[in-house]
Each structure stands twice: as structure tokens, then as C-alpha cells.
Amino acid sequence: MSFLLPCPHCGPRPVDEYACFGEVTTRPAGESPSLRDLTEYVYFRDNVAGVQREWWQHRDGCGEWFLAERDTRTNEVLSISEPEPAPPV
Amino acid sequence: MKDIFRVRRMWRQPGELKRRYDVVIVGGGSHGLATAYYLAKRHGITDVCILEKSYIGSGASGRNTTIIRANYRTPEGAAFYRESVALYERLSAELDFNLMFSQHGHLTLAHSDRGMVVSQERAEVNKLLGIKSEVIGPARIRELCPQLDLSDRPAYPIMGALYHPPGGIIRHDAVVWGFARAADRLGVEIHPYTEVTGLERDGDRITAVETTRGRVEAGQVVSATAGWSSLVAGLAGMRLPITTHILQAFVTEPVKPFLDVVIVSGQLHVYVSQTDRGEFLIGAEIEPYTTYKGTGTLSFLEYSARHVLELFPQLERVKVLRTWTGLCDLSPDYSPILGKTEIDNFHLSAGWGTYGFKAAPIVGVTLAELVATGKTPELIAPFALERFHTDTLVSELAAAAVSH
């Protein structure tokens, strides 16, 4: 079943309006990460059957990027939140 | 006379699990069963058990759109699928089971200059490898498939097509049953309704497999679990470069046979064939978000129906009979992840996205060889999990996404 996803600006909208950018990942720490750290970060995923924190964008709507917690077994959206500002580089 | 109505079991009823098997295969789909069959047939390894959490062929093997083809884009991919098609061509005889393989040809339509360029590229790669594949224009398409709307009416008129004569469709359940029966006759144990709940790991080896029906020790473990690959690998403490998505398909009510080729359109995100029962079988693209919930969506039906009508307007009043979904394990480069892992005796057949079924026999042959000899066959070396750590991907996006 298709499902509704709440946008921080527009409220609940059909999931087809959004682009999903996958689970939230953590950048490898340090100045010069190894190739293995980088490839692990770029390609490998937890792909959980359960609650997943993920990136969404309301692509066909207001364009807002936000985070959602969704149960991948039921597609139930538990919460949405604004991303935190990126740490200074 | 009554004997012909007797229900005959195609494979033995499973007994209790033994304490130990030389090879434990997780997943009773076409890949797991093919691997078991070739292990027994070609390498004499018969102390093999297959653990399937539901019934045999309940996952992607029973939910795909049954298309067989070899016209991939990368030399690695095309060479691999060429061998698979060759095995499929002999498989009915080998398994003594009619798989109803019909090779009526496969047309990948091009609706743009870019589509024509990609078709040409694929045709050249295929020809170099001895795979029959050529780019044809609208006149030849009309000869092969006069039912297609080749006029200027559609939003994206058809400019040409990649024609792949050996492509076609097969009875997917029969492939599963044929492999299961043949493997069973050679001594392989098939255990449906036996879910793997844990993998006991001792350093670089898996020592035992925990299941809902008890614990079994294993010499080697093969995971062939499609959409559930990340979860099974997770039991061994391993992450994979895979995300799980649903793919949907539907069939119409049966109509008189009028389409014998397989029609694919990357631009319209749709592939169409007519089954031996007369139903039009239509599939499209995966849903873009990851999910393990296998329920279909109305939006899929809407856009697929709309796109199919661009190709076959005569289907306008045909009713949809049923829809279904399957779980797909998508890899970043649209190529499979096949063979060894960092755990010595744990082998993978994963990352099959939407193109696993057409590879079943060659996966069986190559994985069986790997399990039996410990050496990775040349043909599958490019598909090793390690390629993601060395950043040497095999991009099959142009020929694998949607193009079935």
C-alpha cells in the first residue's frame, strides 16, 4: 500500500510526491579516511527491517529536505524532524 | 486408469533436520535449489539441506515476470547471462520437466536518440560475445510485432528497438519445481517452513545455523535469500551494499493470443509479455524507497496501465486480474553480488535486484563449483562482494533497470 508522509511544511502528502534518499549514514571520521572506510560509507547499508532513520525531500512539493523515522516492515512513519546543521568543516 | 489422477509428490516430505550437513543453503528459491542440484549432480556433494522460511519458490522465484535474456551492456554481465540462457535452453531435457521455455524474441524499444545510442552499444557488446542482438527500425518491428502502436500518436513514438532473438519467457514455477525434484532425487533435503534465526560464528567461519526447527552444524553456508539478504548476512555480523525494495507486477484477464515477443520500454518504465494462458503480464520499476512490506500501490497500477496503453491501445478495455509484489535486493551498480565473502565458508548469491530469475541455472553451476572446489569461477569473479571495497563496480544500470 502506498502511504502518506508528513512534510514539515505541507503536512501529510502521498509518498509519490517525495524523493527518498535512503538511510542516514555517518561520514568516516578523520582527515584522510582509508579506501575501505570510504567505500563502506558510500556503498554499504544497514537495510534494517524495522525502524530506519532516513532522508526525504518533498521533491514535487515545497522542495524541503527532512528526516523521518519509518518502520520498513509496515511503512508507518513514527516521526519527522529537521536535519541538524552540518558541523563546521 | 485412476492412477493418472493420483497426486504424486514431486519431492520427499521433509523429516527431522540432521545434526550436521556439509552444505546448508538458506533460501528455497531458484538460486538455492539450482545450487543444490548442481552440487549433487556435478560434484557428488549430496549432504546438502535447503532451509526455506516459507514454501519452495515463495519469494522472487514465484513473483518475477519470467523473462529470460542475455542482452546486457557490460561484457561481464553479457557473458554471464549468455551462459545462463544456454543452460535454460537445455534445462527441460536435463531436469526431465517441461519448463515451457518459449524463445520468441525480446524487443527493447527506443523512443529517443539516447535510447538508440544505448541500444547500439548493447548490440555491439553482445555481438562481440556471440550473443544474437541487433538494432532494428520501425519497419522490422512492425514485421515482428504488428500489434504495437508504431504511429506518431504516443507521446514518445517508437524510433527503433534492440532485437534479441533468443530472449523469451519460461514457466517460472516449473523451474523451481524442476530443480527441487531433481535435487531431491539426488539426495538433497528440502526443508520448507524452516526459518533461519541465527548464524553461529567462530572467527572467520560459520559453525552452525539456528533455525525455528532446531540447530544444525554446517560445513559451508550459502545464502540465496534475495530481498532478505541483508538480514541473513546481518545474522553473521556482516553488512552488505544492498537496499530492499518492492517490485510490482500485474496480469490482465486472459485474451486471445496476439503477442509472442517480449516488449520492454525503458522510457515508459514497463515490460509486457503475454503468458501461455493469454494473460498480459506487465511489470515496471521498483519503488524508490526501501521497504519490507509487500503490499502493492494504486499509483503503480495507474502509471503502468497508462504506459502500456501507449504501446498497446487495443488493451484499453481489458480488466486487471491480479497484482502482486516481490522483495528485491538492489546493489549500487545493478550487478549481482556473487561468491565469497570475508567469512571463509559463507557464500552469497545476492544483489539481484530485478534480474535474478534469469540467472538461476548459471548461479547454480558457478556457486556449486565455488562451494565444491573453493575457487571462484572466472565467470563470476567480477561480481565478488570485494568489488565494493576496491571500488571496481560493474555498472549494469543501462541494461538492468526496468529493461526486462
Coordinates of C-alpha atoms in Angstrom, one line a residue:
Chain A
M1 CA 0.0 0.0 0.0
S2 CA 1.1 3.5 -0.7
F3 CA 1.4 5.6 2.3
L4 CA 1.3 9.2 3.5
L5 CA 4.3 11.0 4.7
P6 CA 4.1 14.3 6.6
C7 CA 6.1 17.1 5.2
P8 CA 7.3 19.7 7.8
H9 CA 5.6 22.5 5.6
C10 CA 2.8 20.8 3.7
G11 CA 1.5 18.2 6.2
P12 CA 0.6 14.6 5.1
R13 CA 1.1 14.0 1.4
P14 CA 1.2 10.9 -0.7
V15 CA 4.7 9.2 -0.7
D16 CA 4.9 9.5 -4.5
E17 CA 5.4 13.3 -4.2
Y18 CA 8.7 12.7 -2.3
A19 CA 12.2 11.6 -3.2
C20 CA 13.8 9.1 -0.8
F21 CA 17.5 9.4 -0.2
G22 CA 18.0 6.4 1.9
E23 CA 19.1 5.7 5.5
V24 CA 21.1 8.3 7.4
T25 CA 24.8 7.4 7.3
T26 CA 27.8 8.7 9.1
R27 CA 30.7 10.2 7.4
P28 CA 34.0 8.5 8.1
A29 CA 35.9 10.5 10.8
G30 CA 39.4 11.9 10.4
E31 CA 41.3 13.8 7.9
S32 CA 42.1 11.1 5.4
P33 CA 39.9 8.1 5.7
S34 CA 41.0 4.8 4.1
L35 CA 39.5 3.5 0.9
R36 CA 37.8 0.8 2.9
D37 CA 36.2 3.4 5.3
L38 CA 35.1 5.5 2.2
T39 CA 33.6 2.5 0.3
E40 CA 31.9 1.3 3.4
Y41 CA 30.3 4.7 3.8
V42 CA 29.4 5.1 0.2
Y43 CA 28.0 1.6 -0.7
F44 CA 27.2 -0.4 2.4
R45 CA 23.9 -0.1 4.3
D46 CA 22.2 -1.5 7.4
N47 CA 19.0 -2.0 5.4
V48 CA 17.1 -2.8 8.5
A49 CA 13.7 -4.5 8.8
G50 CA 12.5 -2.2 11.5
V51 CA 12.7 1.5 12.3
Q52 CA 15.0 3.4 10.0
R53 CA 16.1 7.0 10.1
E54 CA 16.2 8.3 6.6
W55 CA 16.4 11.3 4.3
W56 CA 13.4 12.6 2.3
Q57 CA 12.8 15.5 0.1
H58 CA 9.4 16.9 -0.9
R59 CA 10.5 16.9 -4.5
D60 CA 7.2 17.5 -6.2
G61 CA 6.0 19.9 -3.4
C62 CA 7.8 22.6 -1.4
G63 CA 11.3 21.0 -2.0
E64 CA 12.1 20.8 1.7
W65 CA 14.6 18.2 2.9
F66 CA 13.9 16.5 6.2
L67 CA 14.5 13.3 8.2
A68 CA 11.9 10.7 9.0
E69 CA 11.8 7.6 11.3
R70 CA 9.9 4.9 9.4
D71 CA 9.3 1.3 10.2
T72 CA 10.3 -0.5 7.0
R73 CA 8.1 -3.5 7.9
T74 CA 4.9 -1.5 8.0
N75 CA 5.8 1.8 6.3
E76 CA 4.4 3.6 9.4
V77 CA 6.1 7.0 9.8
L78 CA 6.9 7.4 13.5
S79 CA 8.3 10.9 13.4
I80 CA 9.8 13.6 11.2
S81 CA 12.5 16.1 12.1
E82 CA 14.6 18.9 10.6
P83 CA 18.2 17.9 9.9
E84 CA 20.8 19.5 12.2
P85 CA 23.1 22.0 10.7
A86 CA 26.3 20.4 9.3
P87 CA 29.3 20.7 11.6
P88 CA 31.8 23.3 10.5
V89 CA 34.4 21.9 8.1
Chain B
M1 CA -6.8 -45.6 -15.2
K2 CA -7.5 -44.0 -11.8
D3 CA -3.7 -43.8 -11.5
I4 CA -3.4 -40.8 -13.7
F5 CA -5.4 -38.8 -11.2
R6 CA -3.3 -39.8 -8.3
V7 CA -1.5 -36.9 -6.6
R8 CA 2.2 -37.6 -6.8
R9 CA 4.7 -35.9 -4.6
M10 CA 7.5 -34.3 -6.5
W11 CA 9.9 -34.4 -3.6
R12 CA 10.1 -36.2 -0.3
Q13 CA 8.3 -34.9 2.8
P14 CA 10.9 -33.4 5.0
G15 CA 11.9 -35.4 8.1
E16 CA 13.7 -34.1 11.1
L17 CA 16.7 -31.9 10.5
K18 CA 20.0 -33.8 10.9
R19 CA 22.6 -32.6 13.3
R20 CA 25.1 -31.6 10.6
Y21 CA 25.2 -31.1 6.8
D22 CA 28.2 -30.5 4.6
V23 CA 26.4 -27.6 2.9
V24 CA 23.4 -25.6 4.3
I25 CA 21.6 -23.4 1.7
V26 CA 19.5 -20.6 3.1
G27 CA 16.6 -19.9 0.7
G28 CA 14.5 -22.3 -1.3
G29 CA 14.2 -20.3 -4.4
S30 CA 15.5 -20.9 -7.9
H31 CA 19.1 -20.0 -6.9
G32 CA 19.3 -22.1 -3.8
L33 CA 17.7 -25.1 -5.5
A34 CA 19.9 -24.8 -8.6
T35 CA 23.0 -24.6 -6.4
A36 CA 21.9 -27.7 -4.5
Y37 CA 21.1 -29.5 -7.8
Y38 CA 24.5 -28.8 -9.4
L39 CA 26.4 -29.6 -6.2
A40 CA 24.8 -33.0 -6.2
K41 CA 24.9 -33.5 -10.0
R42 CA 28.3 -32.2 -11.0
H43 CA 30.3 -32.6 -7.8
G44 CA 28.7 -35.5 -6.0
I45 CA 28.0 -33.4 -2.9
T46 CA 24.7 -34.7 -1.6
D47 CA 24.8 -34.0 2.1
V48 CA 23.0 -30.7 1.4
C49 CA 20.0 -29.2 3.0
I50 CA 17.9 -26.3 1.9
L51 CA 16.2 -24.1 4.6
E52 CA 13.2 -22.1 3.3
K53 CA 11.2 -19.9 5.7
S54 CA 8.0 -20.3 3.6
Y55 CA 7.1 -22.7 0.8
I56 CA 9.5 -23.5 -2.0
G57 CA 9.6 -20.7 -4.6
S58 CA 7.5 -18.4 -2.5
G59 CA 9.8 -15.4 -2.9
A60 CA 11.2 -13.8 -6.0
S61 CA 11.3 -17.1 -7.9
G62 CA 7.5 -17.2 -8.0
R63 CA 6.9 -13.5 -8.4
N64 CA 9.1 -12.4 -11.3
T65 CA 7.9 -11.8 -14.8
T66 CA 9.6 -14.9 -16.2
I67 CA 11.7 -13.2 -18.9
I68 CA 14.9 -14.8 -20.0
R69 CA 17.5 -12.9 -22.0
A70 CA 21.3 -12.2 -22.3
N71 CA 21.5 -8.8 -23.9
Y72 CA 23.2 -7.0 -21.1
R73 CA 25.5 -4.0 -21.5
T74 CA 28.8 -4.8 -19.8
P75 CA 30.9 -7.6 -21.2
E76 CA 31.0 -9.2 -17.7
G77 CA 27.2 -9.2 -17.5
A78 CA 26.5 -10.2 -21.0
A79 CA 29.0 -13.2 -20.9
F80 CA 27.4 -14.3 -17.6
Y81 CA 23.8 -14.2 -18.8
R82 CA 24.8 -15.8 -22.2
E83 CA 25.8 -18.9 -20.2
S84 CA 22.5 -18.7 -18.3
V85 CA 20.4 -18.7 -21.5
A86 CA 22.4 -21.6 -22.9
L87 CA 21.7 -23.6 -19.7
Y88 CA 18.0 -22.7 -19.8
E89 CA 17.8 -23.9 -23.4
R90 CA 18.8 -27.4 -22.3
L91 CA 17.2 -27.4 -18.9
S92 CA 13.8 -29.0 -19.7
A93 CA 15.7 -32.1 -21.0
E94 CA 18.2 -32.1 -18.2
L95 CA 15.6 -31.9 -15.5
D96 CA 13.1 -34.1 -17.4
F97 CA 10.5 -31.4 -16.7
N98 CA 8.7 -29.2 -19.2
L99 CA 9.6 -25.7 -18.3
M100 CA 7.7 -24.3 -21.3
F101 CA 10.5 -22.1 -22.4
S102 CA 9.5 -20.1 -25.5
Q103 CA 12.2 -18.1 -27.2
H104 CA 10.1 -15.8 -29.4
G105 CA 12.4 -12.8 -29.1
H106 CA 12.8 -9.8 -26.9
L107 CA 12.5 -6.2 -28.1
T108 CA 13.8 -3.3 -26.1
L109 CA 12.2 -0.2 -27.6
A110 CA 14.0 3.1 -28.1
H111 CA 11.9 6.3 -28.1
S112 CA 14.8 8.8 -28.3
D113 CA 18.2 9.4 -29.8
R114 CA 19.8 8.5 -26.5
G115 CA 17.7 5.3 -26.4
M116 CA 19.0 4.4 -29.9
V117 CA 22.7 5.0 -28.8
V118 CA 22.3 2.8 -25.8
S119 CA 20.7 0.1 -27.9
Q120 CA 23.5 0.3 -30.4
E121 CA 26.1 0.0 -27.6
R122 CA 24.4 -3.1 -26.2
A123 CA 24.1 -4.7 -29.6
E124 CA 27.9 -4.2 -30.3
V125 CA 28.9 -5.6 -26.9
N126 CA 26.5 -8.6 -27.4
K127 CA 27.8 -9.3 -31.0
L128 CA 31.4 -9.4 -29.8
L129 CA 30.4 -12.0 -27.3
G130 CA 28.5 -14.0 -29.9
I131 CA 25.0 -13.1 -28.5
K132 CA 22.4 -12.5 -31.1
S133 CA 21.4 -8.9 -30.8
E134 CA 20.8 -6.1 -33.3
V135 CA 19.2 -2.7 -33.6
I136 CA 16.2 -2.7 -35.9
G137 CA 14.0 0.1 -37.3
P138 CA 10.2 0.5 -37.2
A139 CA 9.7 -1.5 -40.4
R140 CA 11.2 -4.6 -38.9
I141 CA 9.5 -4.0 -35.6
R142 CA 6.2 -4.0 -37.5
E143 CA 7.0 -7.4 -39.0
L144 CA 7.9 -8.9 -35.6
C145 CA 5.1 -7.2 -33.6
P146 CA 2.4 -5.7 -35.8
Q147 CA 0.2 -5.1 -32.7
L148 CA 2.5 -2.4 -31.4
D149 CA 1.4 1.2 -31.9
L150 CA 4.2 2.5 -34.2
S151 CA 2.4 5.7 -35.1
D152 CA 3.1 9.2 -34.1
R153 CA 0.1 9.1 -31.6
P154 CA 2.1 8.2 -28.5
A155 CA 3.9 10.9 -26.5
Y156 CA 7.1 9.1 -27.2
P157 CA 6.9 7.4 -30.6
I158 CA 9.0 4.3 -31.2
M159 CA 12.2 5.1 -33.1
G160 CA 13.7 1.6 -33.1
A161 CA 14.5 -1.4 -30.9
L162 CA 17.2 -3.7 -29.7
Y163 CA 16.1 -7.1 -31.0
H164 CA 17.4 -10.1 -29.1
P165 CA 16.0 -13.3 -30.8
P166 CA 16.9 -15.8 -28.1
G167 CA 15.0 -13.9 -25.4
G168 CA 11.7 -15.2 -24.2
I169 CA 9.6 -16.4 -21.3
I170 CA 9.5 -19.5 -19.3
R171 CA 7.2 -21.1 -16.7
H172 CA 8.9 -19.8 -13.5
D173 CA 7.2 -22.2 -11.1
A174 CA 8.3 -25.1 -13.2
V175 CA 11.9 -24.0 -13.0
V176 CA 11.6 -24.1 -9.2
W177 CA 9.8 -27.4 -9.1
G178 CA 12.1 -29.0 -11.7
F179 CA 15.2 -28.1 -9.7
A180 CA 13.6 -29.2 -6.5
R181 CA 12.6 -32.5 -7.8
A182 CA 15.9 -33.2 -9.4
A183 CA 17.9 -32.1 -6.3
D184 CA 15.6 -34.2 -4.1
R185 CA 16.2 -37.3 -6.3
L186 CA 19.9 -36.9 -5.9
G187 CA 19.6 -36.8 -2.1
V188 CA 19.3 -33.2 -1.2
E189 CA 17.0 -32.4 1.7
I190 CA 14.4 -29.7 1.2
H191 CA 13.0 -28.2 4.4
P192 CA 10.2 -25.6 3.8
Y193 CA 8.8 -23.6 6.7
T194 CA 12.2 -23.6 8.4
E195 CA 13.4 -20.1 9.1
V196 CA 17.0 -19.3 9.8
T197 CA 17.1 -17.3 13.1
G198 CA 20.8 -17.2 13.8
L199 CA 24.3 -17.9 12.4
E200 CA 26.9 -19.1 14.9
R201 CA 30.2 -17.6 14.0
D202 CA 33.6 -18.6 15.2
G203 CA 36.2 -16.2 13.9
D204 CA 36.2 -16.4 10.1
R205 CA 33.8 -19.3 9.9
I206 CA 30.2 -20.1 10.4
T207 CA 29.9 -23.2 12.5
A208 CA 26.2 -23.7 12.9
V209 CA 22.8 -22.4 11.7
E210 CA 20.0 -21.8 14.1
T211 CA 16.5 -22.4 12.8
T212 CA 12.9 -22.4 14.0
R213 CA 13.2 -26.2 14.0
G214 CA 16.5 -26.5 15.8
R215 CA 20.2 -26.1 15.3
V216 CA 22.3 -27.6 12.5
E217 CA 26.0 -27.6 12.1
A218 CA 27.3 -26.6 8.7
G219 CA 30.4 -27.2 6.7
Q220 CA 29.6 -24.4 4.4
V221 CA 26.7 -22.0 4.2
V222 CA 25.2 -20.4 1.1
S223 CA 22.7 -17.5 1.4
A224 CA 20.4 -17.1 -1.6
T225 CA 17.7 -15.0 0.0
A226 CA 17.1 -12.1 -2.4
G227 CA 15.2 -9.3 -0.5
W228 CA 16.2 -10.7 2.8
S229 CA 19.9 -10.9 2.1
S230 CA 20.9 -8.0 4.4
L231 CA 19.0 -9.7 7.3
V232 CA 20.7 -13.1 6.8
A233 CA 24.1 -11.6 6.4
G234 CA 23.4 -9.5 9.4
L235 CA 23.0 -12.7 11.4
A236 CA 26.6 -13.3 10.7
G237 CA 27.5 -9.8 11.6
M238 CA 28.1 -8.7 8.1
R239 CA 26.8 -5.6 6.3
L240 CA 26.0 -5.6 2.6
P241 CA 25.8 -2.9 -0.1
I242 CA 22.1 -3.7 -0.6
T243 CA 18.8 -2.0 -0.1
T244 CA 15.5 -3.8 -0.2
H245 CA 12.6 -2.5 -2.4
I246 CA 9.4 -3.8 -3.7
L247 CA 8.8 -4.5 -7.3
Q248 CA 5.2 -4.9 -8.6
A249 CA 3.6 -6.6 -11.5
F250 CA 0.1 -7.4 -12.6
V251 CA -1.7 -9.6 -15.1
T252 CA -4.8 -8.8 -17.1
E253 CA -7.7 -11.2 -17.7
P254 CA -6.8 -13.7 -20.4
V255 CA -7.4 -12.7 -24.0
K256 CA -6.7 -14.4 -27.4
P257 CA -3.0 -14.8 -28.1
F258 CA -1.7 -11.9 -30.1
L259 CA 1.7 -11.1 -28.7
D260 CA 4.5 -13.6 -28.8
V261 CA 7.6 -11.4 -28.3
V262 CA 8.6 -9.7 -25.1
I263 CA 8.2 -5.9 -25.3
V264 CA 10.3 -3.7 -23.0
S265 CA 10.4 0.1 -22.8
G266 CA 13.0 1.8 -20.6
Q267 CA 11.5 5.2 -21.3
L268 CA 7.9 4.1 -20.4
H269 CA 9.2 2.0 -17.4
V270 CA 7.3 -1.0 -18.4
Y271 CA 7.7 -4.6 -19.8
V272 CA 5.0 -6.6 -21.4
S273 CA 4.5 -10.2 -22.4
Q274 CA 1.5 -12.5 -23.0
T275 CA 1.6 -15.7 -21.0
D276 CA 0.6 -19.1 -22.3
R277 CA -2.8 -18.6 -20.5
G278 CA -3.4 -15.5 -22.5
E279 CA -2.9 -13.0 -19.7
F280 CA -0.9 -9.9 -20.3
L281 CA 1.9 -9.8 -17.8
I282 CA 3.1 -6.3 -17.0
G283 CA 5.9 -5.2 -14.7
A284 CA 7.5 -1.9 -14.1
E285 CA 10.1 -0.3 -11.9
I286 CA 10.9 -0.8 -8.2
E287 CA 9.5 1.6 -5.6
P288 CA 12.2 4.1 -4.8
Y289 CA 12.1 3.8 -1.0
T290 CA 13.4 0.8 0.9
T291 CA 10.7 -1.4 2.4
Y292 CA 10.0 -5.0 3.5
K293 CA 6.2 -4.5 3.3
G294 CA 5.0 -6.4 0.3
T295 CA 1.8 -4.6 -0.5
G296 CA 1.1 -3.1 -3.9
T297 CA 0.2 0.5 -4.7
L298 CA -2.5 2.0 -6.8
S299 CA -0.1 4.5 -8.3
F300 CA 1.9 1.7 -9.8
L301 CA -1.3 0.3 -11.5
E302 CA -2.2 3.7 -12.8
Y303 CA 1.1 4.6 -14.4
S304 CA 1.8 1.1 -15.7
A305 CA -1.7 0.8 -17.3
R306 CA -1.3 4.3 -18.8
H307 CA 2.2 3.4 -20.2
V308 CA 1.1 0.0 -21.6
L309 CA -1.8 1.7 -23.4
E310 CA 0.8 3.9 -25.2
L311 CA 2.2 0.7 -26.7
F312 CA -1.0 -1.4 -27.0
P313 CA -4.0 0.8 -27.2
Q314 CA -6.1 -2.2 -28.0
L315 CA -5.8 -3.3 -24.4
E316 CA -7.9 -0.4 -23.2
R317 CA -10.9 -2.4 -22.0
V318 CA -9.1 -5.4 -20.7
K319 CA -9.5 -5.9 -17.0
V320 CA -6.8 -6.3 -14.4
L321 CA -7.0 -9.7 -12.9
R322 CA -4.4 -9.5 -10.0
T323 CA -1.4 -7.7 -8.9
W324 CA 1.5 -8.7 -6.6
T325 CA 4.8 -7.6 -5.2
G326 CA 8.2 -9.1 -4.5
L327 CA 11.1 -8.0 -2.5
C328 CA 14.2 -7.0 -4.5
D329 CA 17.8 -6.7 -3.1
L330 CA 19.3 -3.8 -5.1
S331 CA 23.0 -3.3 -5.3
P332 CA 24.6 0.1 -6.1
D333 CA 25.8 -0.9 -9.6
Y334 CA 22.8 -3.1 -10.7
S335 CA 25.1 -6.2 -10.9
P336 CA 24.8 -9.2 -8.6
I337 CA 26.9 -9.9 -5.6
L338 CA 28.0 -13.5 -6.0
G339 CA 30.6 -15.8 -4.4
K340 CA 32.9 -15.5 -1.5
T341 CA 32.6 -13.2 1.5
E342 CA 35.0 -12.2 4.3
I343 CA 33.7 -15.2 6.2
D344 CA 35.5 -18.3 4.8
N345 CA 32.6 -20.7 4.5
F346 CA 29.8 -18.2 3.9
H347 CA 28.9 -17.7 0.2
L348 CA 26.4 -15.3 -1.2
S349 CA 24.0 -15.0 -4.1
A350 CA 22.5 -11.5 -3.6
G351 CA 22.1 -8.1 -5.0
W352 CA 19.9 -9.5 -7.7
G353 CA 17.5 -6.5 -7.8
T354 CA 15.1 -7.3 -10.6
Y355 CA 17.1 -9.7 -12.7
G356 CA 17.8 -12.7 -10.6
F357 CA 15.5 -15.3 -12.0
K358 CA 17.1 -15.3 -15.5
A359 CA 20.4 -16.1 -13.9
A360 CA 19.3 -19.1 -11.8
P361 CA 21.0 -22.0 -13.6
I362 CA 24.3 -20.2 -14.1
V363 CA 24.3 -19.2 -10.4
G364 CA 23.7 -22.8 -9.5
V365 CA 26.6 -24.0 -11.7
T366 CA 29.1 -21.4 -10.6
L367 CA 28.2 -21.3 -6.8
A368 CA 28.3 -25.2 -6.8
E369 CA 31.7 -25.1 -8.3
L370 CA 32.9 -22.5 -5.7
V371 CA 31.5 -24.5 -2.8
A372 CA 32.9 -27.7 -4.1
T373 CA 36.4 -26.5 -5.1
G374 CA 36.9 -23.4 -3.0
K375 CA 37.9 -21.5 -6.1
T376 CA 35.9 -18.6 -7.6
P377 CA 34.9 -19.5 -11.3
E378 CA 36.2 -16.9 -13.8
L379 CA 32.7 -16.0 -14.9
I380 CA 31.6 -14.7 -11.6
A381 CA 34.9 -13.2 -10.4
P382 CA 33.8 -9.6 -11.4
F383 CA 30.7 -9.9 -9.2
A384 CA 32.6 -10.6 -5.9
L385 CA 31.4 -8.6 -2.9
E386 CA 35.0 -7.4 -2.6
R387 CA 34.5 -5.1 -5.6
F388 CA 32.7 -2.6 -3.4
H389 CA 35.8 -2.4 -1.2
T390 CA 38.2 -2.0 -4.1
D391 CA 35.7 0.4 -5.8
T392 CA 35.7 -1.6 -9.1
L393 CA 32.0 -1.7 -9.9
V394 CA 30.3 -3.3 -12.9
S395 CA 27.6 -0.8 -13.9
E396 CA 24.7 -2.5 -15.5
L397 CA 22.2 0.4 -14.9
A398 CA 21.6 0.9 -18.6
A399 CA 20.5 -2.6 -19.3
A400 CA 19.2 -3.8 -16.0
A401 CA 17.0 -1.1 -14.6
V402 CA 13.5 -1.7 -16.0
S403 CA 14.8 -3.4 -19.1
H404 CA 13.5 -6.9 -18.7

